[in-house]
XYZ file of C-alpha atoms in Angstrom:
787
model
C -10.310 16.088 -44.709
C -7.905 14.624 -46.846
C -8.898 11.027 -48.477
C -6.569 9.189 -45.536
C -7.937 10.777 -43.094
C -11.150 9.599 -44.245
C -10.239 6.625 -44.181
C -8.731 6.815 -40.891
C -12.303 8.471 -39.405
C -14.102 5.158 -41.084
C -11.606 2.494 -39.302
C -11.851 3.813 -36.119
C -15.624 3.109 -36.735
C -15.593 -0.073 -37.674
C -13.287 -1.018 -35.353
C -14.457 1.204 -32.352
C -15.203 -2.037 -29.987
C -11.703 -2.877 -30.162
C -10.488 0.888 -29.982
C -12.407 1.692 -26.755
C -11.002 -1.644 -25.260
C -7.103 -0.394 -26.086
C -8.085 3.097 -25.386
C -9.316 1.454 -21.768
C -6.139 0.160 -20.806
C -3.944 2.686 -21.619
C -6.786 4.893 -19.767
C -6.169 2.515 -16.646
C -2.622 2.867 -16.581
C -2.201 7.042 -16.950
C -5.324 7.237 -14.195
C -3.066 4.827 -11.859
C -0.029 7.174 -12.491
C -2.129 10.619 -12.388
C -4.243 9.657 -9.026
C -0.889 8.394 -7.447
C 1.421 11.133 -8.792
C -1.505 13.560 -7.182
C -1.835 11.823 -3.928
C 1.717 11.707 -3.623
C 2.063 15.520 -4.443
C -0.911 16.621 -2.148
C -0.035 14.793 1.184
C 3.524 16.021 0.640
C 2.788 19.891 -0.280
C 0.167 19.568 2.748
C 2.109 18.018 4.830
C 4.737 20.444 4.227
C 2.517 23.669 4.302
C 1.113 22.524 7.279
C 4.499 21.797 9.088
C 5.663 24.995 8.561
C 2.398 27.213 9.383
C 2.358 25.476 12.794
C 6.119 25.403 13.466
C 6.222 21.626 14.071
C 9.870 20.957 15.655
C 12.619 19.719 13.999
C 14.170 17.836 17.068
C 12.480 16.270 19.951
C 14.901 15.546 22.611
C 13.339 13.457 25.702
C 14.617 13.744 29.392
C 13.650 12.577 32.731
C 13.476 15.337 34.484
C 15.718 18.547 33.500
C 15.469 22.266 34.975
C 14.014 24.977 32.387
C 17.114 27.324 32.890
C 18.806 23.984 30.751
C 16.354 25.523 27.785
C 18.668 28.427 27.328
C 21.805 26.017 26.888
C 20.012 24.350 24.626
C 18.661 27.753 22.240
C 22.352 29.190 22.370
C 23.789 26.105 20.232
C 24.842 26.737 16.823
C 22.336 26.020 14.531
C 19.484 26.233 16.566
C 16.826 28.875 15.568
C 14.199 28.150 18.471
C 14.103 26.019 21.842
C 11.253 24.993 23.934
C 10.509 23.134 27.314
C 7.359 21.200 27.842
C 5.967 18.441 30.025
C 4.422 14.932 28.616
C 3.223 12.121 30.184
C 0.932 9.256 30.010
C -3.084 9.117 31.133
C -5.652 6.806 31.153
C -9.330 8.537 30.199
C -12.466 7.237 32.057
C -15.835 7.267 29.918
C -18.876 6.635 31.114
C -20.042 3.133 30.182
C -16.886 1.806 29.172
C -15.087 -0.449 31.004
C -12.017 -0.247 28.921
C -9.653 2.625 29.975
C -8.435 4.464 27.189
C -4.893 5.251 26.592
C -3.920 9.124 26.443
C -0.882 11.415 26.197
C -0.873 14.747 28.516
C 1.010 17.404 26.515
C 1.615 20.702 28.189
C 1.263 24.125 26.443
C 2.732 27.398 27.470
C 0.622 28.798 30.098
C -0.615 31.614 27.751
C -1.882 28.737 24.863
C 0.900 29.725 22.369
C 3.503 27.614 22.200
C 6.306 28.938 20.014
C 6.901 25.360 18.147
C 4.266 22.769 17.972
C 1.695 25.410 17.683
C -1.981 23.407 17.754
C -5.262 24.172 15.182
C -8.343 24.801 17.093
C -11.086 23.686 15.374
C -13.972 23.537 18.057
C -14.354 25.644 21.665
C -11.833 28.239 22.724
C -8.078 27.755 24.478
C -7.277 26.673 27.488
C -7.131 29.504 30.508
C -3.931 29.848 32.720
C -6.362 30.709 35.794
C -8.033 27.459 35.750
C -5.898 24.262 36.040
C -8.523 21.798 35.026
C -9.357 23.078 31.788
C -8.219 20.587 28.253
C -8.038 20.579 24.877
C -8.974 17.112 23.578
C -7.845 15.635 20.348
C -10.325 16.281 17.759
C -10.636 12.700 16.519
C -10.713 11.660 19.615
C -13.156 13.428 21.139
C -15.566 12.717 17.723
C -15.130 9.090 17.990
C -16.653 9.473 21.960
C -19.573 12.288 21.195
C -17.254 14.566 23.428
C -17.536 18.581 22.810
C -16.375 21.624 24.353
C -18.417 21.797 27.652
C -17.914 18.102 28.703
C -16.444 16.961 31.726
C -13.559 13.982 31.538
C -11.710 11.694 33.936
C -8.576 10.781 33.677
C -5.428 8.974 35.720
C -2.077 10.719 35.615
C 0.736 9.968 37.866
C -1.356 7.680 39.776
C -4.194 10.138 40.702
C -7.672 10.221 38.985
C -8.849 13.709 38.036
C -11.842 15.637 36.435
C -11.116 18.307 33.738
C -13.483 20.597 31.684
C -13.014 20.338 27.929
C -12.985 23.727 26.576
C -12.197 23.256 23.096
C -11.049 20.812 20.326
C -7.773 20.726 18.606
C -5.528 18.964 15.954
C -1.760 18.995 15.723
C 1.084 18.508 12.964
C 2.313 16.115 15.969
C -0.500 13.652 15.905
C -1.394 13.512 12.069
C -1.268 9.766 12.949
C -2.146 9.361 16.408
C -1.024 6.168 18.192
C -0.500 5.111 21.342
C 3.371 5.140 22.453
C 4.753 1.593 21.367
C 2.163 0.572 19.323
C 1.888 0.637 15.572
C -1.736 0.487 14.705
C -3.758 4.285 14.981
C -7.406 4.025 16.491
C -9.101 7.176 17.125
C -11.818 5.422 19.839
C -8.260 3.822 21.811
C -5.774 7.054 21.642
C -6.397 10.813 22.613
C -4.118 13.533 23.280
C -4.983 16.340 25.971
C -3.293 19.560 26.334
C -3.089 21.367 29.648
C -1.057 24.330 30.817
C 2.458 24.138 31.734
C 1.916 25.197 35.281
C -1.193 22.127 35.634
C 0.252 19.432 33.901
C 4.006 20.149 35.647
C 2.228 19.841 39.218
C 0.646 16.466 37.788
C 3.575 14.978 37.147
C 5.580 16.697 39.879
C 7.742 18.481 37.584
C 7.489 22.138 38.582
C 10.383 24.144 37.574
C 11.522 21.183 35.007
C 10.513 19.900 31.720
C 10.805 15.818 30.673
C 11.174 17.089 26.522
C 12.727 19.973 24.950
C 11.623 20.855 20.878
C 14.017 22.363 18.915
C 13.757 23.769 15.480
C 16.528 24.183 13.040
C 18.011 27.347 11.105
C 19.811 26.688 8.184
C 22.330 24.110 9.936
C 21.686 21.169 7.924
C 24.450 18.939 10.103
C 21.139 16.895 12.366
C 24.009 14.256 13.447
C 26.253 16.824 15.080
C 23.475 18.678 16.900
C 21.718 16.086 18.446
C 25.347 14.655 19.855
C 25.538 18.275 21.506
C 22.198 18.235 22.597
C 22.502 14.834 24.192
C 25.493 15.933 26.007
C 23.961 18.838 27.561
C 20.914 16.717 28.494
C 22.747 13.369 29.649
C 23.207 14.940 33.162
C 19.675 15.130 33.453
C 18.493 11.592 32.441
C 18.574 12.513 28.571
C 16.859 9.617 26.329
C 18.358 10.609 23.058
C 17.476 13.140 20.856
C 15.988 12.259 17.221
C 15.125 14.496 14.331
C 11.363 14.646 12.946
C 12.285 11.740 10.164
C 11.569 9.575 13.589
C 8.663 11.016 15.497
C 5.796 8.486 15.373
C 3.288 10.262 13.487
C 5.645 11.417 10.456
C 7.296 8.699 10.097
C 4.492 6.820 9.329
C 2.956 9.733 6.854
C 6.318 9.258 5.640
C 6.385 5.830 4.662
C 2.636 6.230 3.560
C 4.093 8.599 0.948
C 6.948 6.113 0.224
C 4.540 3.483 -0.540
C 2.309 5.373 -2.846
C 5.793 6.199 -4.592
C 6.666 2.919 -4.892
C 3.673 1.485 -6.028
C 3.654 4.326 -8.640
C 7.058 3.085 -10.162
C 5.516 -0.639 -10.402
C 2.248 -0.598 -11.400
C 1.181 1.678 -14.332
C 4.368 1.055 -16.422
C 2.566 -3.044 -16.248
C -0.828 -1.832 -17.455
C 0.807 0.714 -20.490
C 3.089 -2.593 -21.325
C 0.268 -4.552 -21.867
C -1.624 -1.455 -23.899
C 1.453 -1.313 -26.086
C 1.423 -5.296 -26.284
C -2.594 -4.691 -27.475
C -1.549 -2.143 -30.028
C 1.055 -4.474 -31.640
C -1.337 -6.797 -32.047
C -4.210 -4.688 -33.673
C -2.068 -3.105 -35.596
C -0.175 -5.885 -37.478
C -3.600 -7.840 -38.449
C -4.781 -4.673 -39.526
C -1.830 -4.465 -41.902
C -2.636 -7.496 -43.009
C -6.343 -7.216 -43.562
C -5.714 -4.134 -45.432
C -2.935 -5.532 -47.727
C -4.681 -4.995 -50.818
C -5.807 -1.218 -49.416
C -1.909 -0.465 -48.995
C -1.066 -1.551 -52.331
C -3.999 0.579 -54.014
C -3.543 3.495 -51.926
C 0.591 2.961 -52.989
C -0.514 2.534 -56.720
C -2.211 6.262 -56.305
C 0.947 8.065 -55.572
C 0.911 7.543 -51.406
C 4.251 7.308 -50.367
C 5.659 4.889 -47.665
C 5.620 7.847 -45.159
C 2.305 8.954 -45.719
C 0.797 5.004 -45.888
C 2.463 4.848 -42.742
C 1.718 8.327 -41.172
C -2.164 7.362 -41.876
C -1.652 3.833 -39.582
C 0.512 6.044 -37.016
C -2.590 8.391 -36.448
C -4.548 5.566 -35.719
C -2.114 4.424 -32.434
C -2.097 8.009 -31.716
C -5.794 8.882 -31.995
C -6.152 5.668 -29.704
C -3.642 6.667 -27.043
C -4.457 10.350 -26.917
C -8.265 9.483 -26.148
C -7.156 7.178 -23.694
C -4.849 9.309 -22.298
C -7.314 11.939 -21.688
C -9.809 9.558 -19.900
C -7.046 8.488 -17.827
C -6.212 11.711 -16.917
C -9.798 12.656 -16.179
C -10.235 9.501 -14.092
C -7.150 9.571 -12.419
C -8.183 13.180 -11.051
C -11.565 12.122 -9.981
C -9.972 8.716 -8.237
C -7.346 10.964 -6.310
C -9.840 13.426 -4.762
C -11.790 10.290 -3.526
C -8.448 8.780 -2.299
C -7.612 12.193 -0.844
C -11.208 12.067 1.141
C -10.120 8.635 2.651
C -6.712 10.034 4.059
C -8.255 13.219 5.169
C -10.350 11.051 7.674
C -7.537 8.958 8.192
C -4.688 11.071 9.091
C -6.047 14.346 10.691
C -5.003 17.209 8.401
C -7.536 20.437 8.495
C -7.709 20.075 4.358
C -6.284 18.311 1.979
C -6.588 20.038 -1.473
C -5.752 17.363 -4.498
C -3.065 19.263 -6.394
C -1.341 17.922 -9.669
C 1.568 19.609 -11.083
C 0.973 20.106 -15.028
C 4.572 17.578 -14.998
C 2.372 14.680 -14.511
C -0.089 15.448 -17.539
C 2.784 15.795 -19.550
C 4.332 12.546 -18.285
C 1.298 10.669 -18.699
C 0.290 11.931 -22.009
C 4.211 11.388 -22.998
C 4.225 7.728 -21.181
C 1.175 6.329 -22.873
C 1.698 8.051 -26.309
C 5.550 6.425 -26.154
C 3.832 3.173 -25.230
C 1.236 2.996 -27.651
C 4.099 4.068 -30.153
C 6.317 1.277 -29.414
C 3.284 -1.266 -30.365
C 2.630 0.618 -33.491
C 5.995 1.584 -35.138
C 7.516 -2.081 -34.832
C 4.393 -2.838 -37.302
C 5.255 -0.319 -40.014
C 7.733 -1.669 -41.233
C 5.446 -4.082 -42.951
C 3.996 -1.188 -44.542
C 7.295 -0.028 -46.038
C 8.019 -3.269 -46.839
C 5.120 -3.679 -49.331
C 4.925 -3.024 -52.508
C 1.815 -2.415 -54.716
C 2.057 -5.027 -56.920
C 3.131 -7.521 -54.035
C 0.279 -5.784 -51.734
C -2.929 -6.393 -54.104
C -1.642 -10.054 -54.706
C -3.502 -12.192 -52.023
C -0.476 -13.890 -49.798
C -0.377 -17.825 -51.039
C -2.521 -20.163 -49.365
C -1.129 -22.578 -46.524
C -0.136 -25.982 -47.453
C -1.954 -28.686 -45.424
C -0.586 -31.774 -47.875
C 2.380 -32.916 -45.717
C 0.479 -33.141 -42.563
C 1.540 -37.243 -42.695
C 0.086 -39.938 -40.425
C -0.242 -36.713 -37.912
C -2.811 -34.860 -40.028
C -4.580 -38.704 -40.985
C -4.893 -39.593 -37.486
C -6.494 -36.104 -36.642
C -8.935 -36.461 -39.313
C -10.117 -39.689 -38.056
C -10.102 -38.578 -34.513
C -11.839 -34.722 -35.339
C -14.891 -33.439 -36.632
C -14.742 -30.935 -39.412
C -15.412 -27.545 -37.571
C -12.690 -29.151 -35.272
C -9.983 -29.080 -38.218
C -10.714 -26.029 -39.161
C -9.847 -24.636 -35.949
C -6.677 -26.961 -35.405
C -5.455 -25.744 -38.901
C -6.451 -22.301 -37.975
C -3.857 -22.484 -35.016
C -1.048 -24.007 -36.761
C -1.349 -22.092 -40.160
C -1.012 -18.715 -38.484
C 1.100 -19.687 -34.870
C 2.432 -15.986 -34.492
C -0.940 -14.605 -34.294
C -2.130 -17.352 -32.585
C 1.173 -16.483 -30.096
C 0.173 -12.932 -30.271
C -3.173 -13.672 -28.553
C -1.671 -16.452 -25.997
C 0.658 -13.888 -24.946
C -2.540 -10.919 -24.360
C -5.188 -13.414 -22.171
C -1.883 -14.656 -20.159
C -0.852 -11.019 -19.234
C -4.863 -10.750 -18.292
C -4.432 -14.285 -16.206
C -1.088 -12.774 -14.759
C -2.784 -9.396 -13.652
C -5.452 -11.261 -11.990
C -3.437 -13.852 -10.156
C -0.919 -10.917 -9.020
C -3.935 -8.585 -7.775
C -6.266 -11.484 -6.255
C -2.647 -13.039 -4.057
C -2.248 -9.335 -3.084
C -5.738 -9.512 -1.614
C -4.864 -12.855 -0.178
C -1.162 -11.451 1.282
C -3.479 -8.687 3.057
C -5.579 -10.981 4.771
C -2.876 -13.572 5.602
C -1.171 -10.143 7.516
C -3.863 -10.122 9.929
C -4.203 -13.922 10.239
C -0.175 -14.343 10.942
C -0.175 -11.217 13.213
C -3.092 -11.826 15.556
C -3.371 -15.647 15.291
C 0.005 -17.124 15.107
C 2.273 -14.064 16.436
C 0.037 -12.535 18.979
C -1.938 -15.133 20.651
C -2.722 -13.281 23.598
C -6.421 -11.119 23.888
C -5.468 -8.141 26.457
C -2.187 -6.115 26.810
C -1.405 -4.355 30.006
C 1.257 -1.890 29.361
C 2.912 -0.752 32.808
C 4.417 3.123 33.641
C 7.694 2.650 33.810
C 9.768 -1.042 34.398
C 8.269 -2.881 37.447
C 9.874 -6.016 39.265
C 8.782 -9.408 37.837
C 6.464 -9.824 40.927
C 3.742 -7.667 39.272
C 3.279 -10.934 37.117
C 2.147 -12.885 40.556
C -0.361 -9.883 41.099
C -1.948 -10.122 37.716
C -1.822 -13.746 37.636
C -3.910 -13.806 41.171
C -6.812 -11.587 39.964
C -10.036 -13.707 39.354
C -10.411 -14.160 35.362
C -7.046 -13.925 34.205
C -5.950 -17.188 32.789
C -2.320 -16.709 31.417
C 0.026 -13.780 32.060
C 3.260 -13.449 29.883
C 5.672 -10.894 30.778
C 8.006 -8.655 27.947
C 10.228 -5.836 28.570
C 10.474 -3.245 25.768
C 13.621 -0.781 25.468
C 14.049 2.070 22.998
C 17.335 1.834 21.331
C 19.375 2.701 17.934
C 20.509 -0.260 16.178
C 23.503 0.081 13.952
C 25.250 -1.856 11.476
C 27.606 -0.292 9.346
C 26.458 3.085 7.978
C 22.606 1.769 8.133
C 20.595 2.683 11.407
C 17.127 1.906 12.763
C 15.536 4.112 15.975
C 12.894 1.373 17.398
C 13.527 -0.390 20.094
C 14.286 -4.358 21.719
C 11.663 -6.858 22.941
C 12.471 -9.210 25.664
C 10.612 -12.521 25.389
C 10.655 -15.304 27.747
C 12.569 -18.682 26.798
C 9.229 -20.410 25.708
C 6.771 -17.955 25.407
C 3.004 -18.930 23.950
C 1.081 -15.343 23.732
C 3.709 -13.499 21.698
C 6.351 -15.137 20.050
C 8.971 -14.707 17.292
C 8.483 -16.954 14.490
C 10.267 -18.067 11.308
C 9.813 -18.296 7.983
C 7.902 -21.559 8.155
C 6.077 -20.388 11.076
C 7.757 -22.586 13.644
C 8.547 -20.281 16.881
C 12.085 -19.143 16.940
C 14.111 -20.417 20.560
C 15.757 -17.557 22.088
C 18.832 -18.475 23.350
C 20.997 -16.249 26.391
C 23.386 -15.075 23.550
C 22.505 -13.536 20.219
C 19.486 -11.019 19.083
C 17.014 -11.817 16.208
C 15.847 -9.506 14.316
C 12.549 -9.455 12.073
C 13.384 -9.645 8.259
C 12.377 -5.850 7.484
C 14.943 -4.804 9.787
C 17.640 -7.106 8.863
C 17.062 -5.496 5.172
C 16.883 -2.017 6.545
C 20.279 -2.747 8.257
C 21.738 -4.850 5.869
C 23.049 -7.752 7.986
C 22.403 -11.598 8.372
C 22.905 -14.003 11.153
C 26.189 -14.316 12.172
C 27.459 -10.427 11.872
C 27.744 -8.271 14.798
C 25.196 -5.567 15.341
C 25.854 -2.431 17.832
C 22.816 -1.132 20.007
C 22.453 2.080 21.784
C 20.001 1.419 24.751
C 18.337 4.873 24.983
C 16.890 4.036 29.072
C 18.593 3.629 32.437
C 22.513 3.606 32.140
C 22.076 4.085 28.206
C 25.057 1.228 27.708
C 26.240 0.818 23.879
C 25.718 -3.056 23.443
C 27.494 -5.220 20.783
C 25.308 -8.374 20.092
C 25.445 -10.970 17.482
C 22.482 -11.812 15.444
C 21.407 -15.116 15.856
C 18.218 -15.457 13.320
C 15.508 -13.972 11.467
C 12.249 -13.606 12.258
C 9.555 -13.529 9.946
C 7.473 -9.957 10.709
C 4.418 -8.081 9.036
C 3.998 -5.083 11.479
C 6.827 -3.117 11.736
C 10.635 -4.150 12.454
C 10.916 -5.652 15.598
C 13.993 -7.273 17.274
C 14.196 -9.995 19.989
C 15.871 -10.835 22.989
C 15.559 -13.212 25.454
C 13.882 -11.338 28.764
C 16.653 -12.495 30.825
C 19.685 -11.654 28.576
C 18.246 -8.412 28.175
C 17.557 -7.585 31.765
C 21.261 -8.656 32.232
C 22.948 -6.598 29.623
C 21.057 -3.310 31.195
C 21.728 -4.833 34.743
C 18.341 -4.374 36.047
C 17.055 -7.806 36.595
C 13.590 -9.490 36.747
C 12.297 -6.254 35.243
C 9.098 -6.072 32.817
C 7.280 -3.222 30.823
C 4.340 -5.217 29.304
C 2.500 -7.805 30.098
C 0.424 -10.421 27.488
C -2.453 -11.422 28.790
C -5.534 -14.663 28.028
C -8.361 -14.066 30.196
C -11.937 -15.103 30.821
C -14.095 -12.325 28.478
C -16.740 -12.716 30.702
C -14.955 -11.163 33.293
C -13.582 -8.827 31.239
C -15.586 -5.354 32.557
C -14.354 -6.626 36.340
C -10.479 -7.110 34.972
C -10.426 -4.049 33.156
C -11.746 -1.804 35.912
C -9.018 -3.623 38.448
C -6.309 -2.866 36.074
C -7.984 0.723 35.602
C -7.158 1.288 39.192
C -3.510 -0.148 39.633
C -1.224 3.271 39.344
C 1.541 1.356 37.389
C -0.725 0.737 34.350
C -0.189 2.711 31.308
C -2.608 1.065 28.928
C -4.976 -2.002 28.426
C -5.664 -2.965 24.873
C -8.061 -5.511 23.306
C -6.350 -7.454 20.614
C -9.853 -7.397 19.088
C -9.582 -3.741 18.620
C -6.062 -3.810 17.607
C -7.475 -6.444 14.737
C -10.041 -3.634 13.704
C -7.831 -0.773 13.445
C -5.442 -2.881 11.610
C -8.048 -3.945 9.212
C -8.920 -0.008 8.688
C -5.171 0.467 7.842
C -5.352 -2.303 5.493
C -8.181 -1.107 3.444
C -7.697 3.012 3.404
C -4.499 4.994 2.405
C -2.231 2.994 -0.452
C -3.500 -0.296 1.049
C -6.820 0.565 -0.748
C -5.836 1.213 -4.154
C -5.553 -2.766 -4.217
C -8.930 -2.982 -4.652
C -9.140 -0.132 -7.239
C -6.423 -2.378 -9.052
C -8.090 -5.502 -9.073
C -11.338 -4.023 -10.834
C -8.752 -2.532 -13.433
C -7.086 -5.581 -13.790
C -10.621 -7.196 -14.173
C -11.559 -4.421 -16.870
C -8.154 -5.110 -18.774
C -8.659 -8.925 -18.615
C -11.640 -7.882 -20.645
C -10.166 -5.860 -22.906
C -7.340 -8.527 -23.816
C -9.813 -11.458 -24.356
C -12.569 -9.129 -25.987
C -9.682 -7.762 -28.436
C -8.596 -11.384 -29.496
C -12.108 -12.135 -29.719
C -12.976 -9.268 -32.201
C -9.730 -9.755 -34.561
C -10.237 -13.287 -34.863
C -13.964 -12.790 -35.929
C -12.934 -9.279 -38.219
C -10.317 -11.805 -39.761
C -13.003 -14.943 -40.490
C -15.861 -12.755 -41.535
C -15.723 -14.058 -45.047
C -14.980 -17.857 -44.011
C -17.988 -17.901 -41.349
C -20.121 -16.417 -44.268
C -18.996 -19.401 -46.432
C -19.560 -21.859 -43.927
C -23.357 -20.909 -43.269
C -23.772 -20.999 -46.996
C -22.161 -24.454 -47.175
C -25.166 -25.413 -44.739
C -23.363 -24.952 -41.607
C -26.062 -24.047 -38.440
C -25.011 -20.349 -37.275
C -24.332 -22.568 -33.668
C -21.706 -24.456 -35.877
C -20.305 -21.772 -37.663
C -19.832 -19.589 -34.086
C -18.063 -22.623 -32.788
C -15.210 -22.772 -35.314
C -14.342 -18.899 -34.317
C -15.036 -19.215 -30.837
C -13.543 -22.357 -30.350
C -9.930 -21.223 -31.522
C -10.932 -18.620 -28.610
C -11.583 -21.313 -26.093
C -8.480 -23.296 -26.707
C -6.154 -20.123 -26.404
C -7.865 -19.593 -23.355
C -7.657 -22.552 -22.031
C -3.816 -22.588 -22.945
C -2.874 -19.160 -21.536
C -4.471 -20.255 -17.962
C -0.879 -21.807 -16.737
C 0.948 -19.385 -18.883
C -0.790 -16.789 -17.300
C -0.776 -18.469 -13.942
C 3.368 -18.698 -14.226
C 3.587 -15.267 -15.025
C 1.399 -13.985 -12.324
C 4.075 -15.600 -10.187
C 6.742 -13.533 -10.644
C 4.797 -10.286 -10.954
C 3.015 -10.933 -7.430
C 6.541 -10.357 -6.303
C 7.044 -6.975 -7.751
C 3.070 -5.972 -6.634
C 3.965 -7.002 -3.218
C 7.334 -4.906 -3.037
C 5.880 -1.777 -4.228
C 3.049 -1.957 -1.550
C 5.458 -2.971 1.379
C 6.965 -0.340 3.287
C 9.404 -0.416 6.452
C 5.958 -0.141 8.786
C 4.342 -3.287 7.472
C 4.871 -6.083 4.817
C 2.839 -7.493 1.988
C 3.529 -11.289 2.481
C 3.878 -13.183 -0.778
C 0.770 -15.592 -0.787
C 0.191 -19.175 -3.629
C -3.175 -20.654 -2.561
C -5.156 -22.238 -4.992
C -7.845 -20.260 -4.295
C -6.123 -17.604 -5.607
C -5.436 -19.220 -9.210
C -8.541 -20.584 -8.985
C -10.839 -17.224 -8.818
C -8.149 -15.204 -11.380
C -8.770 -18.195 -13.648
C -12.361 -18.140 -13.352
C -12.652 -14.317 -13.846
C -11.054 -14.919 -17.332
C -13.210 -17.717 -18.492
C -16.323 -15.357 -17.357
C -14.402 -11.913 -19.677
C -13.985 -15.116 -22.369
C -17.431 -16.276 -22.144
C -18.648 -12.477 -22.133
C -16.529 -11.867 -25.176
C -17.417 -14.736 -27.025
C -20.985 -13.751 -26.642
C -20.477 -10.404 -28.050
C -19.001 -12.083 -30.862
C -21.281 -14.479 -31.475
C -23.818 -12.023 -31.324
C -22.134 -9.868 -34.227
C -21.804 -13.473 -36.034
C -25.944 -14.028 -35.912
C -26.320 -10.545 -37.203
C -23.559 -10.566 -40.091
C -24.671 -9.952 -43.638
C -23.931 -12.974 -45.591
C -23.773 -11.377 -48.976
C -21.888 -8.241 -47.520
C -19.149 -10.919 -46.110
C -18.990 -13.007 -49.202
C -17.980 -9.912 -51.113
C -14.405 -9.690 -49.010
C -11.619 -10.540 -51.250
C -9.117 -12.588 -49.553
């Protein structure tokens, strides 16, 4: 081993605490990069393989009722490789001991149980028999949530008639990886199920003999999806077509695609922040190390080592820390990614989900960490090149404090000797003080942004269920009903308030931008379900115009005053041109609101409703649910408390769960930054501290000189870090938000106070570690160190 490499090993051992702290910062950035990249790759590849293996359709075309021979016309379209007609419908499942009816979708399978498209994955039991009309397959996640197994019986209401079924098997499907009831946004395995029946049996249940109400198609080599969708719509229009759409608009696929998109966005925003902090730390450490080793650098050069050899020595110091941190980060990213996938598999219904990581991800992680570390070290190496042996071996000129004037005299009267020493240290080397200040400010900013992010998720829950939706029960109807249904519900004992709503499926277009969603019609002055402005005040819905959610307005790139084109996908399917009247705050989904009467007027269907929001006497809820279950026009009943619990689960799993990981990482980085600042100051002032001890200062007084400097810097960094965190939280919230849910930006005193407390605790712990070193220091050895 060459002398410089021996020196490198000694330096790393001597500065092991700082090296480990910086390596930990690099490791966290690499770990997040590897974890996020691996999760995105794993989800994307598993989804692609599962879709292909089970032949998930590329196009879905709902229709009111079309004869089976129309499937031949659809299959003959250019670009279509396979087409199949099926029957679908809504159902209400009744379980013993459960008053609340549970929503389900009923889907037909060919009588032989082998569909050409949207093949199911049987997980338990057997397939249905064409000879037994009461046999069904049940969605596995729903069955597990209620302890149902093959051989059990299940009661369900279909098309107004209650029937009893025999569960012969449990299944999964690529069509229901994210299982959510039609019209809802939040998945809950216990509240929504899927029933598969034979084509003959389900056709009889919904009066669809010899017909279908949904066509599913797969594409060949053609990539002109818009043209194919238009051709399909023209064929199905005479039979009440409701608008064909591609896989990207299919509910389950859309949620998973948004989850992947959110993870990709986070991976572009978050890891670079941590790696930038690591680069900054390395810059501080190497710069102070070079200054502390001026004499050694001069001596090494005097022995004939070139600038490149000496610079390479310090650059190796950087690389060892960077590579060590990258290795730890890669291993940690793999372990964390596997844990994340376990959570994803429980939430999404993939049969198997294996963590995959492309070699390019490791290369990117190593290259990024080394480049970030190099950026922090290369700038300092200029100092090495500039030092000549004669200059390096001569100590720098001492600072001149003789010109402080009246200010210095005033401070001398106000401050004791240790305090004046702290002040002189801060003013003597302001560059170093600013470096430590910036590092601790960065730690404060990370803590502020992470805690604010947590507060944003909590605010999403509060605004969604306490401000925008103040109902207790939501009742969904099988089809738009006359408004007199509201009077029928109001007459039921225990129902205190009823508020109607009309929801229609629609495609909203503005310029080249489009969004397949719907329009929600609300009464003039709603109190249970409201559109609210940014200040949370209710937005009045006038007879003209439409109110878009903030996320939807951003997607369509439209502002109030501009006109929106709306293709209604129900009834007569008119195309409307409606001005945008206002922008509403929305955190879940991308809704659009109109006045109920105005919406019905545009549809030429007056006095129609599709949903009712209720406020009830919770003591009578079981009787109310039983009465609603017996109504043939009721498609679903849901409790807001159940929806809130499901949303909390969604926020705590998937991409949302990474905020807890990042909060822990931010705490570790904050400690690393503060600890580095304390260790560097200790290394630089070891001789001064030993001199103070010899002069009669106690251990506590000597420690005060060093730790007082750290305290001043930490307290000064708190407001600066708060200001930086104010802007950093915007980037964090943008990274976690998707088209389906948005994270609000919350600035609460509690968030800043908690972040400040975390930084102060990190500073206190770091100070305790350094004070322990001060107490253990060898005074004789320390005094031998030359200035």
